[in-house]
Coordinates of C-alpha atoms in Angstrom, one line a residue:
X17 CA 100.4 126.7 83.6
X18 CA 104.2 126.0 82.9
X19 CA 105.9 129.5 82.0
X20 CA 109.4 128.8 82.3
X21 CA 111.8 131.2 80.3
X22 CA 114.2 129.1 77.8
X23 CA 117.1 129.8 75.9
X24 CA 115.2 131.4 73.3
X25 CA 113.6 133.7 75.6
X26 CA 116.2 136.4 74.5
X27 CA 116.6 139.7 76.9
X28 CA 114.3 138.3 79.6
X29 CA 116.5 135.3 80.1
X30 CA 119.3 137.8 80.3
X31 CA 117.8 140.0 82.8
X32 CA 116.8 137.2 85.0
X33 CA 120.4 135.8 84.9
X34 CA 121.8 139.2 85.9
X35 CA 119.1 139.8 88.7
X36 CA 120.1 136.2 89.9
X37 CA 124.3 137.3 90.2
X38 CA 126.0 135.7 93.2
X39 CA 123.3 133.2 93.8
X40 CA 124.2 130.2 95.6
X41 CA 122.6 126.6 95.1
X42 CA 123.1 123.7 97.6
X43 CA 122.5 120.4 95.6
X44 CA 121.7 117.3 97.5
X45 CA 122.3 114.0 95.8
X46 CA 122.6 110.4 97.1
X47 CA 125.1 107.6 96.3
X48 CA 122.3 104.8 95.3
X49 CA 123.5 104.3 91.6
X50 CA 124.8 107.0 89.3
X51 CA 121.8 108.5 88.1
X52 CA 121.0 111.1 91.3
X53 CA 124.7 112.4 90.9
X54 CA 124.7 112.6 87.3
X55 CA 121.4 115.2 87.9
X56 CA 122.8 117.2 90.7
X57 CA 126.0 117.4 88.2
X58 CA 124.3 118.7 85.8
X59 CA 122.3 121.1 87.7
X60 CA 125.5 122.7 89.4
X61 CA 127.4 122.6 86.1
X62 CA 124.5 124.4 84.7
X63 CA 124.2 127.4 87.5
X64 CA 128.1 128.1 87.6
X65 CA 128.2 128.5 83.8
X66 CA 125.3 130.8 83.6
X67 CA 124.9 132.4 86.8
X68 CA 126.9 135.4 86.8
X69 CA 129.2 134.6 89.9
X70 CA 127.1 131.9 91.4
X71 CA 128.2 129.2 92.9
X72 CA 126.9 125.6 93.1
X73 CA 127.8 123.2 95.7
X74 CA 127.2 119.5 95.6
X75 CA 126.9 117.2 98.5
X76 CA 126.1 113.6 98.9
X77 CA 123.5 113.5 101.9
X78 CA 124.2 110.3 103.4
X79 CA 128.1 111.0 103.3
X80 CA 128.0 114.0 104.5
X81 CA 124.9 114.2 107.1
X82 CA 123.5 110.6 107.8
X83 CA 125.8 108.4 110.2
X84 CA 128.5 106.0 108.5
X85 CA 126.8 102.9 109.9
X86 CA 123.1 103.9 108.6
X87 CA 124.7 105.2 105.1
X88 CA 126.7 101.8 104.9
X89 CA 124.1 99.7 105.7
X90 CA 121.5 101.7 103.1
X91 CA 124.0 101.5 100.5
X92 CA 124.7 97.8 101.0
X93 CA 121.0 97.0 101.6
X94 CA 120.4 98.4 98.1
X95 CA 123.0 97.3 95.9
X96 CA 122.7 93.6 97.4
X97 CA 119.0 93.7 97.6
X98 CA 118.5 94.5 93.9
X99 CA 121.6 92.2 92.6
X100 CA 120.7 89.2 94.7
X101 CA 117.1 89.1 95.6
X102 CA 115.2 91.7 93.2
X103 CA 111.9 90.7 93.9
X104 CA 112.3 91.6 97.6
X105 CA 113.3 95.0 96.0
X106 CA 110.3 95.2 94.1
X107 CA 108.6 94.4 97.4
X108 CA 110.0 97.0 99.6
X109 CA 109.1 99.8 96.9
X110 CA 105.4 98.9 96.1
X111 CA 104.9 98.7 100.3
X112 CA 106.3 102.3 100.4
X113 CA 104.4 103.5 97.6
X114 CA 101.6 104.7 99.4
X115 CA 103.4 105.7 103.0
X116 CA 101.6 108.9 104.1
X117 CA 103.6 112.0 104.9
X118 CA 102.8 111.7 108.7
X119 CA 103.1 108.2 109.1
X120 CA 106.0 106.8 111.5
X121 CA 108.0 105.4 108.5
X122 CA 108.1 108.4 106.7
X123 CA 109.2 110.6 109.8
X124 CA 111.9 108.4 110.5
X125 CA 113.0 108.6 106.8
X126 CA 112.9 112.3 106.8
X127 CA 114.7 112.6 110.2
X128 CA 117.8 110.7 108.3
X129 CA 120.3 113.9 108.4
X130 CA 117.8 116.4 109.7
X131 CA 119.7 117.8 112.6
X132 CA 123.2 117.8 110.7
X133 CA 122.0 119.1 107.8
X134 CA 120.5 121.7 109.5
X135 CA 123.5 122.4 111.3
X136 CA 125.3 122.7 108.2
X137 CA 123.0 125.3 106.4
X138 CA 123.2 127.4 109.5
X139 CA 127.0 127.7 108.7
X140 CA 126.8 127.7 104.9
X141 CA 123.4 129.4 104.0
X142 CA 122.3 129.0 100.3
X143 CA 119.9 130.9 98.2
X144 CA 118.0 128.0 97.5
X145 CA 118.4 124.1 98.0
X146 CA 117.7 121.6 95.5
X147 CA 117.3 117.5 96.3
X148 CA 117.8 115.0 93.5
X149 CA 117.0 112.1 95.8
X150 CA 113.8 111.2 98.0
X151 CA 115.5 111.3 101.4
X152 CA 117.4 114.8 101.5
X153 CA 114.1 115.8 100.0
X154 CA 112.3 114.8 103.3
X155 CA 114.5 116.5 105.4
X156 CA 114.5 119.8 103.8
X157 CA 110.5 119.3 103.8
X158 CA 110.5 118.9 107.4
X159 CA 113.1 121.6 107.8
X160 CA 110.7 124.1 106.0
X161 CA 107.6 122.9 107.7
X162 CA 109.1 123.6 111.0
X163 CA 110.3 127.2 110.2
X164 CA 113.9 126.0 110.4
X165 CA 114.8 126.9 107.0
X166 CA 113.9 130.1 105.0
X167 CA 114.8 129.4 101.5
X168 CA 113.3 127.9 98.9
X169 CA 113.3 123.8 98.3
X170 CA 113.0 122.0 95.0
X171 CA 112.8 118.5 94.5
X172 CA 114.0 117.0 91.0
X173 CA 112.2 113.6 90.6
X174 CA 114.7 111.5 88.4
X175 CA 112.5 108.7 86.9
X176 CA 109.5 108.6 84.8
X177 CA 107.0 107.7 87.5
X178 CA 105.6 109.0 91.1
X179 CA 106.5 107.3 94.2
X180 CA 105.4 108.6 97.7
X181 CA 108.9 108.8 98.7
X182 CA 109.3 112.2 96.4
X183 CA 106.1 113.7 97.5
X184 CA 106.8 115.9 100.9
X185 CA 104.7 118.8 102.0
X186 CA 107.3 121.4 102.6
X187 CA 108.8 121.0 99.2
X188 CA 108.1 124.4 97.3
X189 CA 108.7 123.1 93.7
X190 CA 108.5 119.9 92.1
X191 CA 111.1 119.5 88.7
X192 CA 109.6 116.5 86.6
X193 CA 110.7 114.7 83.6
X194 CA 107.2 114.3 81.5
X195 CA 103.5 115.2 81.7
X196 CA 102.7 111.9 83.2
X197 CA 104.9 112.5 86.4
X198 CA 103.1 115.9 86.9
X199 CA 99.8 113.9 86.7
X200 CA 100.5 111.7 89.2
X201 CA 101.8 114.3 91.7
X202 CA 98.9 116.4 91.1
X203 CA 96.3 113.4 91.4
X204 CA 98.4 112.4 94.7
X205 CA 97.3 116.0 96.0
X206 CA 100.5 118.3 94.9
X207 CA 99.2 121.9 93.9
X208 CA 99.5 122.1 89.8
X209 CA 101.3 125.2 90.3
X210 CA 104.0 123.8 92.1
X211 CA 105.2 121.3 89.6
X212 CA 106.9 122.3 86.4
X213 CA 107.8 120.0 83.2
X214 CA 111.4 120.4 82.5
X215 CA 113.0 117.1 82.1
X216 CA 115.5 115.2 84.1
X217 CA 118.5 117.6 83.7
X218 CA 121.4 115.8 82.3
X219 CA 124.7 116.9 80.8
X220 CA 124.7 115.7 76.8
X221 CA 125.9 117.6 74.0
X222 CA 123.5 117.1 71.2
X223 CA 125.6 119.2 68.8
X224 CA 127.1 115.9 68.2
X225 CA 124.4 114.5 66.4
X226 CA 125.2 117.0 63.6
X227 CA 128.4 115.3 63.3
X228 CA 127.5 111.4 63.4
X229 CA 128.7 110.6 59.9
X230 CA 132.0 111.8 61.0
X231 CA 132.1 110.3 64.5
X232 CA 131.0 106.8 63.0
X233 CA 134.2 107.1 60.6
X234 CA 136.1 108.2 63.3
X235 CA 135.1 104.7 65.1
X236 CA 135.7 102.8 62.0
X237 CA 132.2 101.6 62.0
X238 CA 131.1 99.6 59.1
X239 CA 128.2 101.4 57.2
X240 CA 125.1 99.1 56.8
X241 CA 126.0 97.2 59.9
X242 CA 123.6 98.1 62.6
X243 CA 125.6 99.7 66.0
X244 CA 124.7 98.2 69.5
X245 CA 125.5 100.2 72.3
X246 CA 125.5 98.1 75.7
X247 CA 125.0 99.4 79.3
X248 CA 125.2 97.5 82.2
X249 CA 125.4 100.5 84.7
X250 CA 128.3 102.1 86.3
X251 CA 127.8 99.7 89.1
X252 CA 127.5 97.1 87.0
X253 CA 123.8 96.4 88.0
X254 CA 122.6 94.6 85.2
X255 CA 122.2 90.6 85.8
X256 CA 124.1 87.9 83.8
X257 CA 126.1 90.4 81.5
X258 CA 128.1 87.7 80.3
X259 CA 125.6 85.6 79.0
X260 CA 124.1 88.9 77.7
X261 CA 127.2 89.7 75.9
X262 CA 127.4 86.0 74.2
X263 CA 123.7 86.6 73.2
X264 CA 124.1 89.8 71.3
X265 CA 127.7 89.4 69.6
X266 CA 126.8 86.4 67.2
X267 CA 124.4 88.8 65.4
X268 CA 125.1 90.8 62.5
X269 CA 126.2 94.0 64.3
X270 CA 129.1 96.0 65.6
X271 CA 129.2 98.3 68.6
X272 CA 130.1 98.8 72.3
X273 CA 129.8 96.8 75.2
X274 CA 130.4 99.3 78.6
X275 CA 131.4 97.1 81.9
X276 CA 130.9 100.2 84.0
X277 CA 133.3 99.8 87.2
X278 CA 132.9 96.1 87.1
X279 CA 137.0 95.4 86.7
X280 CA 135.9 91.4 86.5
X281 CA 133.5 91.7 84.0
X282 CA 135.8 93.9 81.6
X283 CA 138.8 91.2 82.2
X284 CA 136.3 88.4 81.5
X285 CA 134.8 89.7 78.4
X286 CA 138.1 90.8 76.9
X287 CA 139.0 86.9 76.9
X288 CA 136.2 87.3 73.8
X289 CA 137.5 90.4 72.2
X290 CA 139.1 88.3 69.5
X291 CA 136.5 85.9 68.7
X292 CA 133.9 89.2 68.4
X293 CA 136.3 91.7 67.3
X294 CA 133.2 93.7 65.7
X295 CA 132.6 94.7 69.4
X296 CA 134.7 97.0 71.6
X297 CA 134.8 95.7 75.2
X298 CA 135.2 99.1 77.2
X299 CA 135.5 100.0 81.0
X300 CA 133.6 103.1 82.9
X301 CA 134.4 105.8 80.0
X302 CA 133.1 109.5 80.1
X303 CA 132.3 109.6 76.3
X304 CA 128.8 107.9 76.8
X305 CA 127.1 110.9 74.7
X306 CA 129.3 110.4 71.6
X307 CA 129.0 106.7 71.7
X308 CA 125.3 107.3 71.7
X309 CA 125.6 109.3 68.7
X310 CA 127.3 106.5 66.7
X311 CA 125.2 104.1 67.7
X312 CA 121.7 102.7 66.2
X313 CA 120.3 101.1 69.6
X314 CA 121.0 101.1 73.4
X315 CA 120.6 98.1 75.4
X316 CA 120.5 98.9 78.8
X317 CA 118.4 99.0 82.0
X318 CA 115.9 101.7 82.4
X319 CA 117.5 104.2 84.4
X320 CA 116.3 107.2 84.5
X321 CA 119.3 109.3 83.6
X322 CA 120.7 106.9 80.9
X323 CA 117.4 106.6 79.4
X324 CA 117.0 110.5 79.4
X325 CA 120.3 110.6 77.8
X326 CA 119.2 107.9 74.9
X327 CA 116.2 110.4 74.5
X328 CA 118.1 113.4 74.0
X329 CA 120.6 111.6 71.6
X330 CA 117.9 110.5 69.6
X331 CA 118.7 106.7 70.4
X332 CA 116.3 104.0 70.5
X333 CA 116.3 101.6 73.2
X334 CA 115.7 97.6 74.3
X335 CA 115.2 97.7 77.9
X336 CA 116.6 94.4 79.5
X337 CA 116.2 93.5 82.9
X338 CA 115.0 96.9 84.7
X339 CA 115.6 97.0 88.4
X340 CA 111.7 96.0 89.7
X341 CA 109.9 99.2 90.9
X342 CA 111.1 102.2 89.5
X343 CA 112.6 100.8 86.0
X344 CA 109.7 98.9 85.4
X345 CA 107.7 101.8 85.5
X346 CA 110.4 103.8 83.4
X347 CA 110.3 100.9 81.0
X348 CA 106.5 101.2 80.6
X349 CA 106.7 104.7 80.0
X350 CA 109.5 104.3 77.4
X351 CA 107.7 101.4 75.5
X352 CA 104.4 103.4 75.7
X353 CA 106.0 106.1 74.1
X354 CA 107.4 104.5 71.3
X355 CA 111.1 105.1 71.9
X356 CA 111.7 101.7 73.1
X357 CA 111.2 97.7 73.0
X358 CA 111.2 95.5 76.1
X359 CA 113.1 92.2 76.3
X360 CA 112.4 89.9 79.6
X361 CA 114.9 86.8 78.5
X362 CA 117.9 86.2 76.5
X363 CA 115.3 84.6 73.8
X364 CA 113.5 87.8 73.8
X365 CA 116.5 90.0 73.6
X366 CA 117.9 87.9 70.4
X367 CA 114.4 88.3 68.7
X368 CA 114.3 92.1 69.4
X369 CA 117.5 92.5 68.2
X370 CA 116.9 90.4 64.9
X371 CA 113.8 92.4 64.2
X372 CA 115.6 95.8 64.6
X373 CA 118.4 94.2 62.0
X374 CA 115.9 93.1 59.4
X375 CA 113.9 95.9 60.0
X376 CA 115.7 99.2 59.8
X377 CA 112.2 101.5 59.4
X378 CA 111.4 100.2 62.8
X379 CA 114.4 102.2 64.0
X380 CA 113.2 105.0 62.0
X381 CA 109.8 105.2 63.6
X382 CA 111.3 104.8 67.2
X383 CA 113.5 107.8 66.5
X384 CA 110.7 109.7 65.4
X385 CA 108.4 108.7 68.7
X386 CA 111.5 109.8 70.5
X387 CA 111.5 113.3 69.2
X388 CA 107.9 114.0 70.3
X389 CA 109.3 113.1 73.9
X390 CA 112.7 114.1 74.4
X391 CA 114.0 117.2 76.4
X392 CA 117.8 117.7 75.5
X393 CA 117.6 121.5 77.2
X394 CA 116.3 120.1 80.7
X395 CA 119.5 121.1 82.6
X396 CA 119.0 124.7 81.2
X397 CA 115.0 124.8 81.8
X398 CA 115.7 123.3 85.2
X399 CA 117.9 126.2 86.0
X400 CA 115.8 128.8 84.8
X401 CA 112.8 127.5 86.7
X402 CA 114.9 127.5 89.8
X403 CA 116.1 131.3 89.5
X404 CA 112.3 132.2 88.6
X405 CA 110.9 130.8 91.7
X406 CA 113.6 132.7 93.8
X407 CA 112.8 135.8 92.3
X408 CA 108.8 135.0 92.9
X409 CA 108.9 135.1 96.5
X410 CA 105.0 134.8 96.9
X411 CA 105.5 131.4 95.5
X412 CA 107.5 130.1 98.7
X413 CA 107.8 132.6 101.3
X414 CA 106.2 131.1 104.7
X415 CA 106.4 134.6 106.7

């Protein structure tokens, strides 16, 4: 049973926080996409804001502990396969989905940075270690199993799907985004008591929702005209973004097109700014929650963090060109929940957008569905689960 304390637990929550004074957390992330880092920052931020005198250290596992050659090869290999050969990445994802923990391939993956991580922990002890990416989760699991790490290890699954790369025998607790992921872990042999459904930790100010009309006025948005927000990803991983813009812009909509860190795309689309003045072409920004708040629909891939932010902000989605593999599963979850529509081609995108423009009641239905699955307090719930685990030593002690 998931008996996590919540922000409404009052005195019990305050006692838990005070009893955790000075606790140190190490959060291990990875550079692949922006989502893992965002989750790590959400956990670390909550920890330092709420745990009295608490300290959270966030490290990129590949930057800190894996050899530069291997780290660079993994990063370039991931980025280029997704951009240039997505079906190849899908094949890799599917082939590794059923790897056994004791297989030679999995043991090799678990060894990436393991010795260096052990040495770091010996010199920088932590009271709990959290992994938000499968590779550090595997390394930590092996250290736990070998008796070389005597503090609890937690894995935060940052997708709405189960994959074998997340499952490791030495993990003491899994924090997941949905009941479906919990069920998948249990079906693969993870004890139910080791899984908690908290949502995927994010940093969004849902209080903005109460200011929606004032913010829309601030941005000069026209009443009655649907507002579309397009996100291609911080690293520009969406295919054909220029064509996507030229598909969307002629519709009777207004909105924002976020180019992420793709400076060339930003410069290219700015050439169209005068013709499609109702769209704001924007580079990488840190006001995504505010833009989500004033928008009526998000067009994006299906990254776990972006979609979790959209759910928190009650923003319906059109999922376009998700990365084969985990994002296909994320898309299926969101469409099945009624929170999103899937569009695989430019024609389907145009048709989906036209439908939502002509049938605003469909957006209302999608928002109602989102309210059934959104978990805007996931960072708080995850933080309290971490503290509860630390104080319930019988759940993780192996001595």
